[in-house]
Coordinates of C-alpha atoms in Angstrom, one line a residue:
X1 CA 78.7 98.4 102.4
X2 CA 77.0 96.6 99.1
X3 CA 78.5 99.4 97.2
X4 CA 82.0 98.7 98.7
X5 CA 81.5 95.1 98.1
X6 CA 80.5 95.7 94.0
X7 CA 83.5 97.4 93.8
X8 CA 85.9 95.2 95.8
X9 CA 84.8 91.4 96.7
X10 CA 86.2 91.0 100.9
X11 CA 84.8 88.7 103.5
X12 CA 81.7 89.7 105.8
X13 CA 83.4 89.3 109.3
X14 CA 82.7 91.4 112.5
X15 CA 84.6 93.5 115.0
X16 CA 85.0 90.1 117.3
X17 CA 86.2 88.2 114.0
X18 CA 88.9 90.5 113.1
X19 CA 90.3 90.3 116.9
X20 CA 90.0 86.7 117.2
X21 CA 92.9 84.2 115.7
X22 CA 93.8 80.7 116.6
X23 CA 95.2 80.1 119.9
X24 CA 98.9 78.8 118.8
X25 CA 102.1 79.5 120.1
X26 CA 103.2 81.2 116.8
X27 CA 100.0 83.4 116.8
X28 CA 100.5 84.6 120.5
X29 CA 103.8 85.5 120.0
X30 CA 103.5 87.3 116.6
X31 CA 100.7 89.3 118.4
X32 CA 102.7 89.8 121.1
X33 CA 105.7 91.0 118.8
X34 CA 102.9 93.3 116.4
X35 CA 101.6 95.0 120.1
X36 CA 104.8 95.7 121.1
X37 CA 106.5 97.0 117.7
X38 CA 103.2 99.0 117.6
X39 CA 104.0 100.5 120.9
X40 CA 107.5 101.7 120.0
X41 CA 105.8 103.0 117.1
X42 CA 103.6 104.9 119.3
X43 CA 106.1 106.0 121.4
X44 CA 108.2 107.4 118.8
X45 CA 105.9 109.3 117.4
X46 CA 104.4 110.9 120.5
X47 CA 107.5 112.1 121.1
X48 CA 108.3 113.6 117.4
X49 CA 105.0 115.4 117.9
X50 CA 106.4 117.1 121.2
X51 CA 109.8 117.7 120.5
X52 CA 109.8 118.1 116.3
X53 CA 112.9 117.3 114.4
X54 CA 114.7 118.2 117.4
X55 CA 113.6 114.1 118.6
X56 CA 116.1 113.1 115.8
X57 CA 119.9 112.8 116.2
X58 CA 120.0 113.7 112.8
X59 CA 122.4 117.4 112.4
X60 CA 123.9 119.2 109.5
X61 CA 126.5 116.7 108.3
X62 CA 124.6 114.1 108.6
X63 CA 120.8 114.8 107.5
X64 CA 119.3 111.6 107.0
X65 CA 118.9 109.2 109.7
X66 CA 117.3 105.8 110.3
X67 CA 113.4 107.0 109.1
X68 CA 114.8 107.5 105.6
X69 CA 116.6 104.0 106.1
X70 CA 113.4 102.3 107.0
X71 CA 111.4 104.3 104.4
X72 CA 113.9 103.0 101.4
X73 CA 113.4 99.1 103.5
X74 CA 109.6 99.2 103.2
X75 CA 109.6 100.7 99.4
X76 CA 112.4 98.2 98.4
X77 CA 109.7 95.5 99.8
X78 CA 106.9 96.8 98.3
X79 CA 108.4 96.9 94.9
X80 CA 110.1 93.7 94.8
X81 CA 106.6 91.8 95.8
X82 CA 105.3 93.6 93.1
X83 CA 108.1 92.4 90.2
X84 CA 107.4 88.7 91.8
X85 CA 103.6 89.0 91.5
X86 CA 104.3 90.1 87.6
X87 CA 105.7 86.5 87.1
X88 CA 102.1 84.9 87.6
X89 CA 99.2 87.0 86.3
X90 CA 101.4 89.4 83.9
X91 CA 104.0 86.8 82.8
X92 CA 102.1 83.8 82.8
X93 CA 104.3 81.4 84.7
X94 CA 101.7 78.8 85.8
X95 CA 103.6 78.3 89.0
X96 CA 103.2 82.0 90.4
X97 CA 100.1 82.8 89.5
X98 CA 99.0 81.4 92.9
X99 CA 100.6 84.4 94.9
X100 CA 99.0 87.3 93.0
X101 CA 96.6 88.6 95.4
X102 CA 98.8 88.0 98.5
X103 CA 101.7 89.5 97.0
X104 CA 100.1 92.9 95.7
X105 CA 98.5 93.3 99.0
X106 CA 101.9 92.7 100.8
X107 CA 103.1 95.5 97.9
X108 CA 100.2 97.7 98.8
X109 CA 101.2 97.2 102.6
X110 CA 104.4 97.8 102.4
X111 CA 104.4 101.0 100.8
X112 CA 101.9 102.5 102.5
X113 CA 104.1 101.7 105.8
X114 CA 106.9 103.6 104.0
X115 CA 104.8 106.7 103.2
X116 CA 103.5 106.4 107.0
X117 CA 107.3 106.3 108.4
X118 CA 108.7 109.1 105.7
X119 CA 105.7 111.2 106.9
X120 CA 107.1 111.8 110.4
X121 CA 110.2 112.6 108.8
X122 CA 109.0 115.0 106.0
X123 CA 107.5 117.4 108.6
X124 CA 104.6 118.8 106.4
X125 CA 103.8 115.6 104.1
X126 CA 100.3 117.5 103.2
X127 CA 102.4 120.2 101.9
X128 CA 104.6 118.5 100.3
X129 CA 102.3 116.6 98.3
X130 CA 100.5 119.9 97.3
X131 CA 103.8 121.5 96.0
X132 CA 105.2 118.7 94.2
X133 CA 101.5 119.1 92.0
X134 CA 101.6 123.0 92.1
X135 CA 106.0 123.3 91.2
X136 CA 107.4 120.7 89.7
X137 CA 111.0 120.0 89.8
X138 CA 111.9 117.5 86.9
X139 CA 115.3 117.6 87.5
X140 CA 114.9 116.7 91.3
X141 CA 115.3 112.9 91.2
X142 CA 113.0 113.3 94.8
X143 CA 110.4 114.8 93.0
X144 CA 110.4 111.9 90.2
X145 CA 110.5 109.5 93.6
X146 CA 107.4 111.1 95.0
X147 CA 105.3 111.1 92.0
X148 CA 106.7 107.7 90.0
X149 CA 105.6 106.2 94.0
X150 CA 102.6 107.9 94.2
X151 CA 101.3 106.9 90.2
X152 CA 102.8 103.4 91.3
X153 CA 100.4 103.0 94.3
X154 CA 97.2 103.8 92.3
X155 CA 98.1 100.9 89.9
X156 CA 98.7 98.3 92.4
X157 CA 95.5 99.0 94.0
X158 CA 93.8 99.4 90.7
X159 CA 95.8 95.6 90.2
X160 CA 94.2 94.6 93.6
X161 CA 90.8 94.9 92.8
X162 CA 90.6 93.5 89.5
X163 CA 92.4 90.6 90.6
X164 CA 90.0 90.3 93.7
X165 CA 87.4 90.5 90.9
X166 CA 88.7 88.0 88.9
X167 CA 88.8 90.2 85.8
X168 CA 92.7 88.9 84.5
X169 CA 92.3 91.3 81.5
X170 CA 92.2 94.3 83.6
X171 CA 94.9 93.0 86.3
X172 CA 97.4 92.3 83.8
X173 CA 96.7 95.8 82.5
X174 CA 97.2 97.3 85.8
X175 CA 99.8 95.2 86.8
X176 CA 101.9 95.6 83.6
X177 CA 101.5 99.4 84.5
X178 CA 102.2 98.8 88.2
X179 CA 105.6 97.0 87.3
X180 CA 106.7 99.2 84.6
X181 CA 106.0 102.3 87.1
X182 CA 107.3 100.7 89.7
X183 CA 111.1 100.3 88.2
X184 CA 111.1 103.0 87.2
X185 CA 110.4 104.4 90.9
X186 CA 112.8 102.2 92.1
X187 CA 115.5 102.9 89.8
X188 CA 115.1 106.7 90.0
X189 CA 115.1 106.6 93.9
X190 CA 118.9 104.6 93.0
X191 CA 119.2 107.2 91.6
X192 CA 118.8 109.8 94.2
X193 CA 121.8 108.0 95.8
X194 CA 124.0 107.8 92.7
X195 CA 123.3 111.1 91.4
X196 CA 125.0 112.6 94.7
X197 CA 127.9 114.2 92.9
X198 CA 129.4 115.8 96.5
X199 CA 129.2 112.0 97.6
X200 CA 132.0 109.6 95.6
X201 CA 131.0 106.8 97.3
X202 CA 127.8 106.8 96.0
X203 CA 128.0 108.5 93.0
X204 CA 127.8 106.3 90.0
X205 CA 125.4 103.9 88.0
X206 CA 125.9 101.0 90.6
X207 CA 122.7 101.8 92.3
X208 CA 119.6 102.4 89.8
X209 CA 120.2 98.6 89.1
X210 CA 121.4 97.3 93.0
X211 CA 118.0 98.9 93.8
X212 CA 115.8 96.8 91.4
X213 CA 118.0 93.6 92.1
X214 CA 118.1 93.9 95.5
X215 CA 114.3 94.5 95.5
X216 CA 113.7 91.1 93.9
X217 CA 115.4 89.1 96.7
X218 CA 113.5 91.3 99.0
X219 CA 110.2 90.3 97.6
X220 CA 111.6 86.3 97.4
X221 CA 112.3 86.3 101.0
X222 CA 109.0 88.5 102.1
X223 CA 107.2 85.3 100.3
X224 CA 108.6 82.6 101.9
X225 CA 107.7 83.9 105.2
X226 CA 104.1 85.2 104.3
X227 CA 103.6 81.4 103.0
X228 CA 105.6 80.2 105.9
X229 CA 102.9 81.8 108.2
X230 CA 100.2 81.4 106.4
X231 CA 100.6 77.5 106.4
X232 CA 102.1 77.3 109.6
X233 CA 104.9 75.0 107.5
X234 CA 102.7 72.7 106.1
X235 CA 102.3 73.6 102.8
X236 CA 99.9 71.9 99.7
X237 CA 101.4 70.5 97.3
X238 CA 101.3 73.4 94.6
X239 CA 103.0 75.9 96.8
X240 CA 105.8 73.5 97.6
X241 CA 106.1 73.6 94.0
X242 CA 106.2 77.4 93.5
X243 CA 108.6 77.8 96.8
X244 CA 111.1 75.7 95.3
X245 CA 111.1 77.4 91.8
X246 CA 111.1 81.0 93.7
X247 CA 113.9 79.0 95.7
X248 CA 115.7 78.4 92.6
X249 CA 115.5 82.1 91.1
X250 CA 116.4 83.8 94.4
X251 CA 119.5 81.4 94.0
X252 CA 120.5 82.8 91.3
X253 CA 119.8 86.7 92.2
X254 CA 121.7 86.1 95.0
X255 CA 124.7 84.6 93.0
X256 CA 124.4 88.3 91.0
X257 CA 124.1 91.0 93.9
X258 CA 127.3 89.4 95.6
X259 CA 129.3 89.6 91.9
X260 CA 127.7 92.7 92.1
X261 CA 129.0 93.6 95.8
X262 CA 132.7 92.5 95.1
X263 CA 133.1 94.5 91.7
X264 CA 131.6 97.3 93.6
X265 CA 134.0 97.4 96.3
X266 CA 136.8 96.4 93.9
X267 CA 136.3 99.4 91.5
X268 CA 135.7 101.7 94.8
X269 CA 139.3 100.7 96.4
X270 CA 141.1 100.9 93.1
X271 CA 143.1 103.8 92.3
X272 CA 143.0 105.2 96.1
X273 CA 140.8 108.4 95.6
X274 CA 140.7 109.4 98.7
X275 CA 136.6 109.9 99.3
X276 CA 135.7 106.4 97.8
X277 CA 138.7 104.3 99.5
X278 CA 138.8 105.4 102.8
X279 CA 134.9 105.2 103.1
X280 CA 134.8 101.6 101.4
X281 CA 137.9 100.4 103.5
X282 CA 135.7 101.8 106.8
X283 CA 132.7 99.7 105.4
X284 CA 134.7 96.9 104.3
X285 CA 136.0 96.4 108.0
X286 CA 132.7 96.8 109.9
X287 CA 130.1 94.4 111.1
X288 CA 127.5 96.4 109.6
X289 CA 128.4 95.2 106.5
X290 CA 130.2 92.0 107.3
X291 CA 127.8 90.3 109.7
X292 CA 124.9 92.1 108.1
X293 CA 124.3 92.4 104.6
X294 CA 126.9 89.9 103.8
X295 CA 126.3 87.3 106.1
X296 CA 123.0 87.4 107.4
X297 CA 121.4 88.9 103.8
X298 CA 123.6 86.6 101.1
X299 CA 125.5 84.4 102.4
X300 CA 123.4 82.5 104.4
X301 CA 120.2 82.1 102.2
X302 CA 122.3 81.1 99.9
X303 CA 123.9 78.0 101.2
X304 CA 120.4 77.0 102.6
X305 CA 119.6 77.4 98.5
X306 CA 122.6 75.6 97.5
X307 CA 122.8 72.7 100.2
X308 CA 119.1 71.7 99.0
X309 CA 118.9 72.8 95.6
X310 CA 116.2 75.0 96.6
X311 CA 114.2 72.0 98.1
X312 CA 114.3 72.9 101.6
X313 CA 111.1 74.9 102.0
X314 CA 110.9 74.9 105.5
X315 CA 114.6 76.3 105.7
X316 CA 114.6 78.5 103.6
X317 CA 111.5 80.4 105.2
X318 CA 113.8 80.7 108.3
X319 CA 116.7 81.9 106.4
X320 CA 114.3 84.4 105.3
X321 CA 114.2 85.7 108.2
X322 CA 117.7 86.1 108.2
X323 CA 117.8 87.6 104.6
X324 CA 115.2 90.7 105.6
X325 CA 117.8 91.0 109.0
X326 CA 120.0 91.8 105.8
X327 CA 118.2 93.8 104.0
X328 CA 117.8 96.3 106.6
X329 CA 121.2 96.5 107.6
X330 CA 121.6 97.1 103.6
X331 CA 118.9 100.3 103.8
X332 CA 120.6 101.7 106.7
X333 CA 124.1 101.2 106.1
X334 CA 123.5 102.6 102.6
X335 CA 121.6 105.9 104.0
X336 CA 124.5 106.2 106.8
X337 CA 127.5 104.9 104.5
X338 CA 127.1 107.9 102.1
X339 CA 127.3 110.2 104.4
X340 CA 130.5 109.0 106.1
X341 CA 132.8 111.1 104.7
X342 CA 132.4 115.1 105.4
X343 CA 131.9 117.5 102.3
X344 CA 134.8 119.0 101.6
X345 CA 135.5 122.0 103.0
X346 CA 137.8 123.1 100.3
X347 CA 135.0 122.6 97.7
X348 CA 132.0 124.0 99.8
X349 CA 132.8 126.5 102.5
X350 CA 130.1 126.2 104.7
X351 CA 131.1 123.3 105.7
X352 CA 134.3 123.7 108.1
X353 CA 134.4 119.9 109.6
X354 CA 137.4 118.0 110.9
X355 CA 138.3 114.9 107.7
X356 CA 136.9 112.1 110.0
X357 CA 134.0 109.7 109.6
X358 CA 131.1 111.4 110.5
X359 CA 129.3 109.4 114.0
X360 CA 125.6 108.7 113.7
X361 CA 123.2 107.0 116.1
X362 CA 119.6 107.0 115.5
X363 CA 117.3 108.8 118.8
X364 CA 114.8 106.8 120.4
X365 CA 112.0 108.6 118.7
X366 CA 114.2 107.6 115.5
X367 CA 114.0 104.1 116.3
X368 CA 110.5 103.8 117.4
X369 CA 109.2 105.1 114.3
X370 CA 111.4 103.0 112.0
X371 CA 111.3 99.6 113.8
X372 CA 107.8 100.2 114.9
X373 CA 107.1 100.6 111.5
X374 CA 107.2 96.8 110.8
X375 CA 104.4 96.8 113.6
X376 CA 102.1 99.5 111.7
X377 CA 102.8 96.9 108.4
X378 CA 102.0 94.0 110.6
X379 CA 98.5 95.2 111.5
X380 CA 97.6 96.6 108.1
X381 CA 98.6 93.1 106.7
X382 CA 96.7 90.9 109.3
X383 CA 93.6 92.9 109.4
X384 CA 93.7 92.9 105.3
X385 CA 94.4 89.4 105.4
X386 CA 91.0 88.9 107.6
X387 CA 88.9 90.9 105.1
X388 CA 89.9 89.4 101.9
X389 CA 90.0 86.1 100.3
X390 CA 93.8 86.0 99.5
X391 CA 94.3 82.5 98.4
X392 CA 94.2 81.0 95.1
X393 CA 91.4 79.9 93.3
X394 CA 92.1 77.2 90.8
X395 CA 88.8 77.6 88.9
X396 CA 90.4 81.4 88.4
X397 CA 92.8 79.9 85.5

């Protein structure tokens, strides 16, 4: 344990200590929610282990499902936590150097719930991992995914523990590393979308640079509600301050991703090729899209943001909540949208299927991994959050 502790500061508590927590309404429930997501989680799971793939709804036209949906949600978070902890202690914007530790834990978190859900959906993860080191494929984009992720990890923890040390040469080190690493992770896995040749849709440069956007107002909105509940809404003076600058910036990358969204859709209609515009007119019309990313992700953040010029802490904490609503339905409908339209069966004949939209809809199983996920990241985050000192310092700087 004294060995542990030279090597990574964390708080002496006890078994009792990490299951006790203040008796308030927004406690209870959020351990009621974690229990319960855990359950499904549980649930899920058991039943992969019985059945196998056969659990999954996924089938030959339509080979990824939900679990590779929830995996890109939970890498997307972990890597736009990671780019807003690089404005702080790499950067130097006084403002944000206050959420370093919190948010490279919440980047360490997150990312390890992604590797948890993709390994139920991998099938032999230990395998895998030994292959990717024995053949390497560097013209597979998913082999670039798995090791740029797996380099990208060991700097952020590396980051973690010199910034729990206090040691700010070493941490910006580690987390200039971390955040170079992890773009180009998160870029290349864009990439595995856009490189998809058989796939118009996707196909394209749109995505290396929707994926590193898009992570950035994932990690904005994964802050307000991690200093939402971790102030229970009353926030010092100095974090009011940094909410209303991130407020301010997540403004403005919002602004982007919908001028993004609308050229997107624009150059996917034009011109009426027959794989992108029938796919983007079926995504265009459904409430997937509309409600979801559109909506609940963009839409209304942003007016919160705009009504207040970023002022309104305490709304824009629950429009947070709203905006990661978004982002999910953004990771799923872009695993499900690119496989909308069938191969062609002129172009590959194995495949011999009728020119509709393919139907897709996730197994329990599916579901019990992927949305118990976020209960697997809830428990690594609280108990984390009980073992180390995660707030700021001021005799740090």
């Amino acid at each position: 344990m004294n060995f542990l502790r030279s090597i990574i500061p964390f708080n002496e508590v006890s078994l009792k200590d990490l299951f006790t927590f203040e008796k308030r309404f927004s406690n209870v429930t959020m351990a009621l929610l974690t229990l319960g997501l855990l359950a499904l989680f549980i649930a899920g799971a058991a039943i992969y282990f019985i059945e196998g793939h056969h659990s999954y709804n996924v089938y030959k036209q339509h080979p990824w499902g939900l679990i590779i949906g929830m995996y890109v949600f939970f890498v997307v978070s972990s890597t736009g936590l990671c780019i807003m902890s690089s404005l702080g202690h790499v950067f130097g914007i006084k403002e944000f150097e206050i959420i370093g530790k919190r948010a490279i834990l919440g980047a360490i978190v997150t990312i390890c719930s992604g590797f948890v859900v993709i390994a139920l959906e991998i099938g032999h993860p230990i395998r895998m991992v030994i292959y990717n080191v024995l053949t390497p494929n560097f013209t597979s984009a998913i082999w670039w995914m798995g090791t740029l992720y797996g380099l990208y990890l060991c700097f952020i923890i590396m980051e973690f523990i010199f910034l729990m040390r206090d040691d700010h040469k070493w941490s910006k080190f580690f987390g200039l590393g971390g955040l170079l690493v992890g773009i180009a992770a998160h870029s290349n896995l864009g990439a595995v979308f856009g490189f998809l040749i058989a796939r118009p849709i996707a196909n394209g440069v749109f995505f290396p640079i929707y994926f590193i956007l898009s992570a950035m107002i994932t990690g904005s909105y994964l802050l307000f509600l991690m200093y939402g509940f971790r102030y229970k809404m009353d926030f010092p003076e100095e974090v009011k301050v940094m909410l209303t600058k991130l407020a301010k910036i997540l403004g403005l990358l919002l602004a982007i991703l919908m001028f993004f969204e609308i050229w997107r859709m624009f150059t996917t209609i034009y011109g009426g090729m027959p794989d992108k515009a029938e796919a983007a007119w079926h995504i265009l019309t459904g409430p997937n899209f509309l409600i979801g990313e559109v909506l609940l992700g963009m839409v209304i953040p942003f007016i919160v943001i705009l009504a207040s010029k970023g002022k309104n802490i305490k709304g824009m904490v629950w429009a947070s909540v709203t905006g990661m609503i978004g982002i999910f339905f953004m990771r799923y409908d872009l695993v499900h949208d690119t496989q909308l339209m069938p191969l062609n069966p002129l172009k590959l004949r194995e495949y011999s299927v009728a020119p509709e939209f393919i139907e897709y809809f996730p197994s329990f199983s599916e579901i019990g991994i992927a949305i118990g996920g976020i209960g697997v990241c809830f428990v690594m985050y609280y108990f984390a959050e009980k073992l180390f000192n995660l707030d700021h310092d001021k005799k740090q700087h």
